[in-house]
mmCIF file of C-alpha atoms and ligand atoms in Angstrom:
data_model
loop_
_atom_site.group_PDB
_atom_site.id
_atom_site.type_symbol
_atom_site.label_atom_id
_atom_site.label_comp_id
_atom_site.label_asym_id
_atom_site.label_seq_id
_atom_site.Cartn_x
_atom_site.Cartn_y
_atom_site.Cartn_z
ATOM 1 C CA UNK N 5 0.000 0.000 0.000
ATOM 2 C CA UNK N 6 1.172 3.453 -0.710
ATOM 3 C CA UNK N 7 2.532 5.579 1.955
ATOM 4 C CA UNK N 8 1.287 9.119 1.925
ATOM 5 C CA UNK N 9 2.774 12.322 3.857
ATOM 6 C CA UNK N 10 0.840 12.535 7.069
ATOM 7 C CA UNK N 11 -0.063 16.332 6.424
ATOM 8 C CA UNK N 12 -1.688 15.516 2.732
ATOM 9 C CA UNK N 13 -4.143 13.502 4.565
ATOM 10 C CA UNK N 14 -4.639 15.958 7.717
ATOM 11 C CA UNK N 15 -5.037 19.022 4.589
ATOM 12 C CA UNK N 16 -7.434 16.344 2.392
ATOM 13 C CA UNK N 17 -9.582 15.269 4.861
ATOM 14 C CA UNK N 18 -10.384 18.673 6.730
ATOM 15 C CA UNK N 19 -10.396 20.387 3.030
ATOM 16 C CA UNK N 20 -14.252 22.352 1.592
ATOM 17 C CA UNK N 21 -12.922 23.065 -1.551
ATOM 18 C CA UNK N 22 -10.985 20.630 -3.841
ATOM 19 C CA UNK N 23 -10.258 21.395 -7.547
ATOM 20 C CA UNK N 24 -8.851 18.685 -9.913
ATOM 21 C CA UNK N 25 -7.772 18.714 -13.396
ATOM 22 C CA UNK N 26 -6.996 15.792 -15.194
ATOM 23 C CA UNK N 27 -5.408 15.209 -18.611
ATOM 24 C CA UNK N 28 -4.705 12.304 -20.758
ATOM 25 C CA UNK N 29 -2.758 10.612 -18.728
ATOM 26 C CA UNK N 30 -5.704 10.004 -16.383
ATOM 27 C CA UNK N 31 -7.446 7.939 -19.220
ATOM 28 C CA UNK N 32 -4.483 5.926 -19.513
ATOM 29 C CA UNK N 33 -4.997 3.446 -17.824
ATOM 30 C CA UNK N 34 -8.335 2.860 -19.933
ATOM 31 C CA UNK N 35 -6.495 1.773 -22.666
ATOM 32 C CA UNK N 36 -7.071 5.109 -24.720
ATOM 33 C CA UNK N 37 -4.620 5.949 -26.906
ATOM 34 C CA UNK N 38 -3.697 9.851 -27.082
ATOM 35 C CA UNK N 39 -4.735 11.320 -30.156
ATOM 36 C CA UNK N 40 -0.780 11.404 -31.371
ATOM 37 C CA UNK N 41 -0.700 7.695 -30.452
ATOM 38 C CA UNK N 42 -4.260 7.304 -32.198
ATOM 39 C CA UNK N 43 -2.807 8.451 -35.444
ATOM 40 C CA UNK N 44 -1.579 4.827 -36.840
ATOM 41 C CA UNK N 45 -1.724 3.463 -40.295
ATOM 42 C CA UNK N 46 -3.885 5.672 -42.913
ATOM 43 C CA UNK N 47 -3.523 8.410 -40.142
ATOM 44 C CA UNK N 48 -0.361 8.291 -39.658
ATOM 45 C CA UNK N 49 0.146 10.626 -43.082
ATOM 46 C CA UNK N 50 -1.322 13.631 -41.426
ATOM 47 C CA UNK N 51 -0.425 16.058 -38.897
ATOM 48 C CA UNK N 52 -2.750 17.070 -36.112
ATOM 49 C CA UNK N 53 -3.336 20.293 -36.921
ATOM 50 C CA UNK N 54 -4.494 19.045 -39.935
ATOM 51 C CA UNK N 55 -6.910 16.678 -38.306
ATOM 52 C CA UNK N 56 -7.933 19.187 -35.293
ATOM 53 C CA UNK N 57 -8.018 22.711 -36.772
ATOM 54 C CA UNK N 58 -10.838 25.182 -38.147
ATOM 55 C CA UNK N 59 -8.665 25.279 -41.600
ATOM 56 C CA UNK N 60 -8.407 21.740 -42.074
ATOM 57 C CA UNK N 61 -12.188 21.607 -41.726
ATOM 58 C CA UNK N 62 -12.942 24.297 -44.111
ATOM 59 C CA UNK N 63 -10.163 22.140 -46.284
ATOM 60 C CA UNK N 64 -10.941 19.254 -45.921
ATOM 61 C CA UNK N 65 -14.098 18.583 -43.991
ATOM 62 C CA UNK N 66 -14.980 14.807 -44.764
ATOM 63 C CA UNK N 67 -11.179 13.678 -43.533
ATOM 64 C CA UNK N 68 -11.907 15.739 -40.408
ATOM 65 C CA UNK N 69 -15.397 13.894 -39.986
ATOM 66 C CA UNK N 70 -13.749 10.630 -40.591
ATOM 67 C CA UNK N 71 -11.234 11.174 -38.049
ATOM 68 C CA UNK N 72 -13.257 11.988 -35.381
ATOM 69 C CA UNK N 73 -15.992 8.817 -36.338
ATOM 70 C CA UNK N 74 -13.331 6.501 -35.571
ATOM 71 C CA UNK N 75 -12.308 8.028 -32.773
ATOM 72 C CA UNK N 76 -15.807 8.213 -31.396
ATOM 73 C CA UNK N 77 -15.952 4.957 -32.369
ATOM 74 C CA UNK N 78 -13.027 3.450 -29.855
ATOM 75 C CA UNK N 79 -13.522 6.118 -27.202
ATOM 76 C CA UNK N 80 -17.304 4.164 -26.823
ATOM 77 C CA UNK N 81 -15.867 0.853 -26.493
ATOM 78 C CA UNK N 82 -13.630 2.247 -23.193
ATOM 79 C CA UNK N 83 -14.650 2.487 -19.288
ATOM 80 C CA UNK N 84 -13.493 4.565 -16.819
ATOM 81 C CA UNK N 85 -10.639 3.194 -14.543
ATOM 82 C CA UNK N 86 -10.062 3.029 -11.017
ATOM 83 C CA UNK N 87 -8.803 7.111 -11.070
ATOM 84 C CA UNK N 88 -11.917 8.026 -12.627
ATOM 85 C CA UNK N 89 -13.719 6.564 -9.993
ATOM 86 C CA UNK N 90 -11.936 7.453 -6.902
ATOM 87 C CA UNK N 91 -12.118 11.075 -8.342
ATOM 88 C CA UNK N 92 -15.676 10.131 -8.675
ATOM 89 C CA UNK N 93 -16.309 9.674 -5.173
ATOM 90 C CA UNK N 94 -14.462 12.379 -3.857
ATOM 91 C CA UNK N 95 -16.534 14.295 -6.085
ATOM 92 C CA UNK N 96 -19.397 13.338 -3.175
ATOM 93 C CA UNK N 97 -17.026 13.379 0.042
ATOM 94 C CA UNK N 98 -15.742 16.498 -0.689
ATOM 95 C CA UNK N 99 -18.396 20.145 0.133
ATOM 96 C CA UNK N 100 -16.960 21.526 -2.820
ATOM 97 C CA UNK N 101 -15.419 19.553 -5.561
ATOM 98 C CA UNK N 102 -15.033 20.928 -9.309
ATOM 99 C CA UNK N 103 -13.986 18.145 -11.903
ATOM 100 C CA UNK N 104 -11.971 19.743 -14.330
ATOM 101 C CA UNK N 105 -10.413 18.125 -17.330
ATOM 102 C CA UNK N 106 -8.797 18.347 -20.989
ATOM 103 C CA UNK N 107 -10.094 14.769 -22.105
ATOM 104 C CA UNK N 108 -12.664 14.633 -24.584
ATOM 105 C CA UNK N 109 -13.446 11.028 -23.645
ATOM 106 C CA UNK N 110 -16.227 11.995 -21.266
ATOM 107 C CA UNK N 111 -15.196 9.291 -18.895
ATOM 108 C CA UNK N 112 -15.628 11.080 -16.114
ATOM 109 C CA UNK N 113 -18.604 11.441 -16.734
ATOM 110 C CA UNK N 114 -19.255 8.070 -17.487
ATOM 111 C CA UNK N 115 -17.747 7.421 -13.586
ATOM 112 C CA UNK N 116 -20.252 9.983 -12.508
ATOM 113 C CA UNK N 117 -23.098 8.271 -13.700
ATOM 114 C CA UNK N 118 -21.846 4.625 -13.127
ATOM 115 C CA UNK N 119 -20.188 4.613 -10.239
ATOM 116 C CA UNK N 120 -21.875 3.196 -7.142
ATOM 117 C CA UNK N 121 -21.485 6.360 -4.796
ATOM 118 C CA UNK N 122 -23.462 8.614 -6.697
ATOM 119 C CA UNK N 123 -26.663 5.848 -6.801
ATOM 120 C CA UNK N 124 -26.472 6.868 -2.864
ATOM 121 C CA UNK N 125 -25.877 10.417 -3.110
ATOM 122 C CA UNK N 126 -28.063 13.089 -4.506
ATOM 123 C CA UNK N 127 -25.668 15.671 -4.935
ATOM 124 C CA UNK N 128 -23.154 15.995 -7.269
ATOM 125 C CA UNK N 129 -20.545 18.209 -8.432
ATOM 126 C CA UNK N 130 -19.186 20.075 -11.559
ATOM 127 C CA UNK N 131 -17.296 18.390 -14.122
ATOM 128 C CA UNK N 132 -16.055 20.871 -16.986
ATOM 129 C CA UNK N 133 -14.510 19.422 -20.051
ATOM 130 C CA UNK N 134 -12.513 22.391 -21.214
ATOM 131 C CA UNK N 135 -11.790 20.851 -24.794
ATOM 132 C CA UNK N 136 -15.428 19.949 -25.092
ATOM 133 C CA UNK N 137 -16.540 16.320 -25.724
ATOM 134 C CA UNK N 138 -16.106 14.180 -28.619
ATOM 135 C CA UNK N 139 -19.574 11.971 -28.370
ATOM 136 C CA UNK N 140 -21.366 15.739 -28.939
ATOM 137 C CA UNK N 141 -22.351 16.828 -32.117
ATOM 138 C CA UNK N 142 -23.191 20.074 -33.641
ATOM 139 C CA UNK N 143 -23.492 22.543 -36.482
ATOM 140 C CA UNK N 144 -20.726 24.130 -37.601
ATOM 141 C CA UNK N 145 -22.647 27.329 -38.446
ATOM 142 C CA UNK N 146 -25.281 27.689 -35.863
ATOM 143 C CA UNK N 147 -23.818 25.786 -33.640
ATOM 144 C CA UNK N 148 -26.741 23.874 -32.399
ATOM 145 C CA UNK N 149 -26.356 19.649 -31.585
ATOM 146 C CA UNK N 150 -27.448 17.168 -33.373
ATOM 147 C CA UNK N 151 -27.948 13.774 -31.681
ATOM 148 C CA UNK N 152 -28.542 11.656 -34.666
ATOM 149 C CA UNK N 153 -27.714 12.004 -38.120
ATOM 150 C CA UNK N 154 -27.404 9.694 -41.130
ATOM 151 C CA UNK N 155 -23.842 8.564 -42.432
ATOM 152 C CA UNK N 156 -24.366 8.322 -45.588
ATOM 153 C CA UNK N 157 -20.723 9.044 -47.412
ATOM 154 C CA UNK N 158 -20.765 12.539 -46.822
ATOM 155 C CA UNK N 159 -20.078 14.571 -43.819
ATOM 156 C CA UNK N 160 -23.498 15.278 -42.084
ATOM 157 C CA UNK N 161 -25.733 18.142 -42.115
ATOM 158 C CA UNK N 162 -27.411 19.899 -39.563
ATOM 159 C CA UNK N 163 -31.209 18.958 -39.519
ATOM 160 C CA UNK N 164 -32.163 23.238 -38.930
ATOM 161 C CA UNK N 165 -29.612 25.086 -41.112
ATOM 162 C CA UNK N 166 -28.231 23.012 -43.607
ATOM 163 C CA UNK N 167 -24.434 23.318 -42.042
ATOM 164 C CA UNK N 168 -22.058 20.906 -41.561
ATOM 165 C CA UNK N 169 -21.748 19.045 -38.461
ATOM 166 C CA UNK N 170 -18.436 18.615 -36.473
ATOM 167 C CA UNK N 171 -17.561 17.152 -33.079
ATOM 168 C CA UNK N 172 -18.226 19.615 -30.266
ATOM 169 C CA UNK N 173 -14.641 19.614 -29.015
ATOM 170 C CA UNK N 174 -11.695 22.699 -29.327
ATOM 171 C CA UNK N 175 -9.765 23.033 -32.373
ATOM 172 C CA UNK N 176 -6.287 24.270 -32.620
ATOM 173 C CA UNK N 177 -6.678 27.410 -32.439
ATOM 174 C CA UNK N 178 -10.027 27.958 -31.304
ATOM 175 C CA UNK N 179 -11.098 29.545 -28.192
ATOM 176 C CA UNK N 180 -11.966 27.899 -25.096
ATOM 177 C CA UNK N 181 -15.768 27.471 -24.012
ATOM 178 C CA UNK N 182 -16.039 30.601 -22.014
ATOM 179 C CA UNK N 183 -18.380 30.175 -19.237
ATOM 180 C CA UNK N 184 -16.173 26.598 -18.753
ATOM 181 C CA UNK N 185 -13.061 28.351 -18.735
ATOM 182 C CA UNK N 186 -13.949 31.176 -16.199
ATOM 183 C CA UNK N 187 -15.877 28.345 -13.763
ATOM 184 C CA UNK N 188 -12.307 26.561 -14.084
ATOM 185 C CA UNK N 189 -10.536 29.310 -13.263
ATOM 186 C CA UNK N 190 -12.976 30.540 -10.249
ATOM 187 C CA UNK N 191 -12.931 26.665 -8.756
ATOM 188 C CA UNK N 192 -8.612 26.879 -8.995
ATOM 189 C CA UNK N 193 -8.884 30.672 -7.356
ATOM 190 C CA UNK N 194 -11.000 29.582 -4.383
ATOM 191 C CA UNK N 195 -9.423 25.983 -3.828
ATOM 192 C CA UNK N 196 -7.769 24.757 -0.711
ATOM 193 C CA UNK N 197 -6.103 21.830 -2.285
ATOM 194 C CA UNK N 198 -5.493 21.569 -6.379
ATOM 195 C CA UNK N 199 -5.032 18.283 -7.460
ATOM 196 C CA UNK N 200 -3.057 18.142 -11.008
ATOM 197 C CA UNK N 201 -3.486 14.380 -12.551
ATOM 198 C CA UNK N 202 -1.936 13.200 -15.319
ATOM 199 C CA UNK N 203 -1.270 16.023 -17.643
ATOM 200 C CA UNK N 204 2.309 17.230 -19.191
ATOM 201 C CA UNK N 205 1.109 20.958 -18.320
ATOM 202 C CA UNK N 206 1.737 22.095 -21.580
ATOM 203 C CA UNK N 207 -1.184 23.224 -23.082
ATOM 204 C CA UNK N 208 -2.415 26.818 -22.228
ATOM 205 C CA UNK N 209 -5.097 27.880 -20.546
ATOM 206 C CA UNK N 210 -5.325 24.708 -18.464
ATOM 207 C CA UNK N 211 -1.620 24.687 -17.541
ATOM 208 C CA UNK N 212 -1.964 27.816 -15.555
ATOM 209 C CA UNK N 213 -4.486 26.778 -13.291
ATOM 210 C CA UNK N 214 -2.619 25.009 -10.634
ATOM 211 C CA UNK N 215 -0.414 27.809 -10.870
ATOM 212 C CA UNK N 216 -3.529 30.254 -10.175
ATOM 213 C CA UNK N 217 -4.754 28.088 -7.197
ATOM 214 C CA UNK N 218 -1.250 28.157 -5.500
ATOM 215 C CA UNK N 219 -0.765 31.725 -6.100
ATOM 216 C CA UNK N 220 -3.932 31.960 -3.764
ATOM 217 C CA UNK N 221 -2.895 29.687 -1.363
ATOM 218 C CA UNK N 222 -3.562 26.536 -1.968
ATOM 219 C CA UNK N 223 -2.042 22.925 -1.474
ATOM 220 C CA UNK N 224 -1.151 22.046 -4.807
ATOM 221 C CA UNK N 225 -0.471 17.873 -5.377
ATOM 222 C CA UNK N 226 0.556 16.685 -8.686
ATOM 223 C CA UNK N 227 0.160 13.012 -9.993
ATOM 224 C CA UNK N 228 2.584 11.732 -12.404
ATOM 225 C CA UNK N 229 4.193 9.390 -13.868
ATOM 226 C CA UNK N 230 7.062 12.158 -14.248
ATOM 227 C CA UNK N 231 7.949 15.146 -13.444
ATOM 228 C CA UNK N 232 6.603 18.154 -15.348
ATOM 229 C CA UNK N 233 6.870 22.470 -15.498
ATOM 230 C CA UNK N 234 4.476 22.066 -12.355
ATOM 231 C CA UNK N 235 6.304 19.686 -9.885
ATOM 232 C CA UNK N 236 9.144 22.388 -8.890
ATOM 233 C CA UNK N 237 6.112 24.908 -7.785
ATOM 234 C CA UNK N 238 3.692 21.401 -6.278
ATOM 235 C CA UNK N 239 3.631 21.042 -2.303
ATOM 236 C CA UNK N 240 3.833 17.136 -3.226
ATOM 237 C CA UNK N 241 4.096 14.969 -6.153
ATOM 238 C CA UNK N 242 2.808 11.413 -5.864
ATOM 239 C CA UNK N 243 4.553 9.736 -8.535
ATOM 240 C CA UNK N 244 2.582 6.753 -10.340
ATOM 241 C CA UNK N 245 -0.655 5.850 -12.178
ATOM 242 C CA UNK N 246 -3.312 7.446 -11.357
ATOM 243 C CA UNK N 247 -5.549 4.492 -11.543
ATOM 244 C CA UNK N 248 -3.387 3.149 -8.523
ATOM 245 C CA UNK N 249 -2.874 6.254 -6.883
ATOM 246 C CA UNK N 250 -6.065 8.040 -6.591
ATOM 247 C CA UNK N 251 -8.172 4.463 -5.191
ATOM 248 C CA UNK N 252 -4.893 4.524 -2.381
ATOM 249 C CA UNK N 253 -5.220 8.033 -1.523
ATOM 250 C CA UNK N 254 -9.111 7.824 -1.162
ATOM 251 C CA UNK N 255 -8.186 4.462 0.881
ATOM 252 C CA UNK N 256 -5.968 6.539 3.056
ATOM 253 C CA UNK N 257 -8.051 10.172 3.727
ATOM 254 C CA UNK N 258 -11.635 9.030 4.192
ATOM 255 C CA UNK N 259 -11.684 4.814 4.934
HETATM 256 N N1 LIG V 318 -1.058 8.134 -14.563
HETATM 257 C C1 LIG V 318 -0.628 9.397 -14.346
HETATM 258 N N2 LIG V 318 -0.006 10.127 -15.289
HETATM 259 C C2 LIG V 318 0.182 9.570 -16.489
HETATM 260 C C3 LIG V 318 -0.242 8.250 -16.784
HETATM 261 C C4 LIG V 318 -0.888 7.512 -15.742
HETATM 262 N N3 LIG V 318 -1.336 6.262 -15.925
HETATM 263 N N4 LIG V 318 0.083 7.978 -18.073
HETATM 264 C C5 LIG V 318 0.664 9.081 -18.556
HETATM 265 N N5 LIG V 318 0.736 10.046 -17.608
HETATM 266 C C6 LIG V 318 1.221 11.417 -17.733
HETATM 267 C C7 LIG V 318 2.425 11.621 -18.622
HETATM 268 O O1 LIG V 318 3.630 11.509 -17.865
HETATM 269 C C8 LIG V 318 2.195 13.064 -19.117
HETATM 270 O O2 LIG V 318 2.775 14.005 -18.228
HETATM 271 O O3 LIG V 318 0.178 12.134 -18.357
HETATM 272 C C9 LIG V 318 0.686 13.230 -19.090
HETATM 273 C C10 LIG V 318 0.022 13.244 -20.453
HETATM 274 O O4 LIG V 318 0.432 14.395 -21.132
HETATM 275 P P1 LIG V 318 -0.154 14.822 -22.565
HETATM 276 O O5 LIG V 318 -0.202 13.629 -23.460
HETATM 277 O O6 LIG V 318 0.597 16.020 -23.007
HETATM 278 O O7 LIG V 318 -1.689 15.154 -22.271
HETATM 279 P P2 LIG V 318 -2.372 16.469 -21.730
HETATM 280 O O8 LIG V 318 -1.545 17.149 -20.701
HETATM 281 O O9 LIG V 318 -3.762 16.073 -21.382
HETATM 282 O O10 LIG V 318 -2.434 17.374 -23.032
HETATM 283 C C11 LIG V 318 -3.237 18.527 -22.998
HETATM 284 O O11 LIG V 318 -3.099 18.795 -25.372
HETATM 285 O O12 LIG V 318 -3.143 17.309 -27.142
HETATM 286 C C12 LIG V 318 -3.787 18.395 -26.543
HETATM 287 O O13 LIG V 318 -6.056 18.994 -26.371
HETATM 288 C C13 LIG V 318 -5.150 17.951 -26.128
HETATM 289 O O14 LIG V 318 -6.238 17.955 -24.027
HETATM 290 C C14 LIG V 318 -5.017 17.733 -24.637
HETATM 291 C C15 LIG V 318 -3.971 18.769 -24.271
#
């Protein structure tokens, strides 16, 4: 079993606020493949940007389409893992917990609604997918979802407008979701403890917001299989999966 610092647990355990933001890494363990890792065999030819960008739609939009069908496609077959749910359930132990994340997978969601604390508890808490979420669907010029629509050769169209349809997620280059991003930063700002799980910290805005919740005072914990930019700044790095971490540090704060 994994030894924690005494204090982590004191500062966890008596702790109203928690933020966490996950990235890839926290799917890991679910067997998904990163979308650089995804890009094997016919994909292989392309870069992302040319698969993930507002120009490569306007381009090319039926290879975009494509792309993001067969990613749909294996993202569906995937469950969360054990990370997902212990974040899950401190989701409900925690007053104030705000699920952040850069996955498009939706698997934390998928934890939410699956995972055995929340069919005893009423309440739940925030999760906000900052790059969107791949399984939505919408129109490219009005921008409102679609959640059916006929493959038929051709990428989709929307059944009010006539526009194309394209996976509800952010583009190179595109802006973040607003009213996500501002609730992301707000949950970092008023945090006593940030928890930073499985992301390289390299992608803006999300990057800075353990940096905003320490710069406020809180308790900032990084989990990692390595060191990244954050772990010089974090009060404490656990080092390992998060699938095996999380469950252990659950284990050791609140059973
Ligand atoms: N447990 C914990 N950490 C892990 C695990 C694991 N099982 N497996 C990998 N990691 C760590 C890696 O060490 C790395 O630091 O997860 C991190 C994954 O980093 P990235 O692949 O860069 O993913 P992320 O930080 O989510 O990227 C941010 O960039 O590609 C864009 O929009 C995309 O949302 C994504 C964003």
């Amino acid at each position: 079993m994994t030894e924690f610092p005494d204090i982590l647990l004191q500062v966890l355990r008596r702790a109203e606020r928690v933020a966490a933001l996950t990235g890839a890494g926290a799917s890991q363990e679910s067997g998904l493949r990163t979308f650089r890792d995804a890009q094997t065999g016919l994909w292989a030819q392309y870069k992302p940007e040319d698969l993930a960008s507002p120009e490569a739609f306007a381009r090319n939009p039926k290879l975009v389409w494509d792309w993001y069908a067969m990613r749909r496609e294996k993202i569906r077959e995937v469950q969360p893992n054990a990370g997902h749910y212990a974040l899950a359930e401190m989701g409900h132990r925690v007053p104030h917990f705000t699920l952040i994340t850069q996955n498009v997978d939706g698997l934390h969601r998928k934890a939410e609604e699956t995972s055995q604390v929340s069919e005893t508890c009423e309440v739940s808490y925030p999760i906000l997918e900052l790059h969107g979420n791949i399984q939505r669907v919408r129109c490219a010029e009005c921008g409102m979802y679609a959640d059916a629509w006929e493959e038929n050769g051709d990428v989709p169209r929307c059944a009010g407008c006539g526009g194309m349809l394209r996976p509800d997620v952010v583009w190179f280059g595109e802006s973040l979701p607003r009213s996500t991003l501002e609730a992301a930063v707000e949950a970092a700002r008023t945090s006593q403890v940030f928890l930073s799980i499985g992301t390289s910290g390299m992608v803006q805005p999300a990057a800075a917001l353990p940096f905003a919740a320490r710069n406020k005072g809180a308790v900032v914990v990084e989990i990692n299989l390595e060191p990244t930019p954050l772990t010089e700044k974090a009060d404490f790095l656990l080092q390992g999966k998060s699938g095996e971490v999380l469950p252990a540090l659950m284990q050791a704060v609140w059973l």
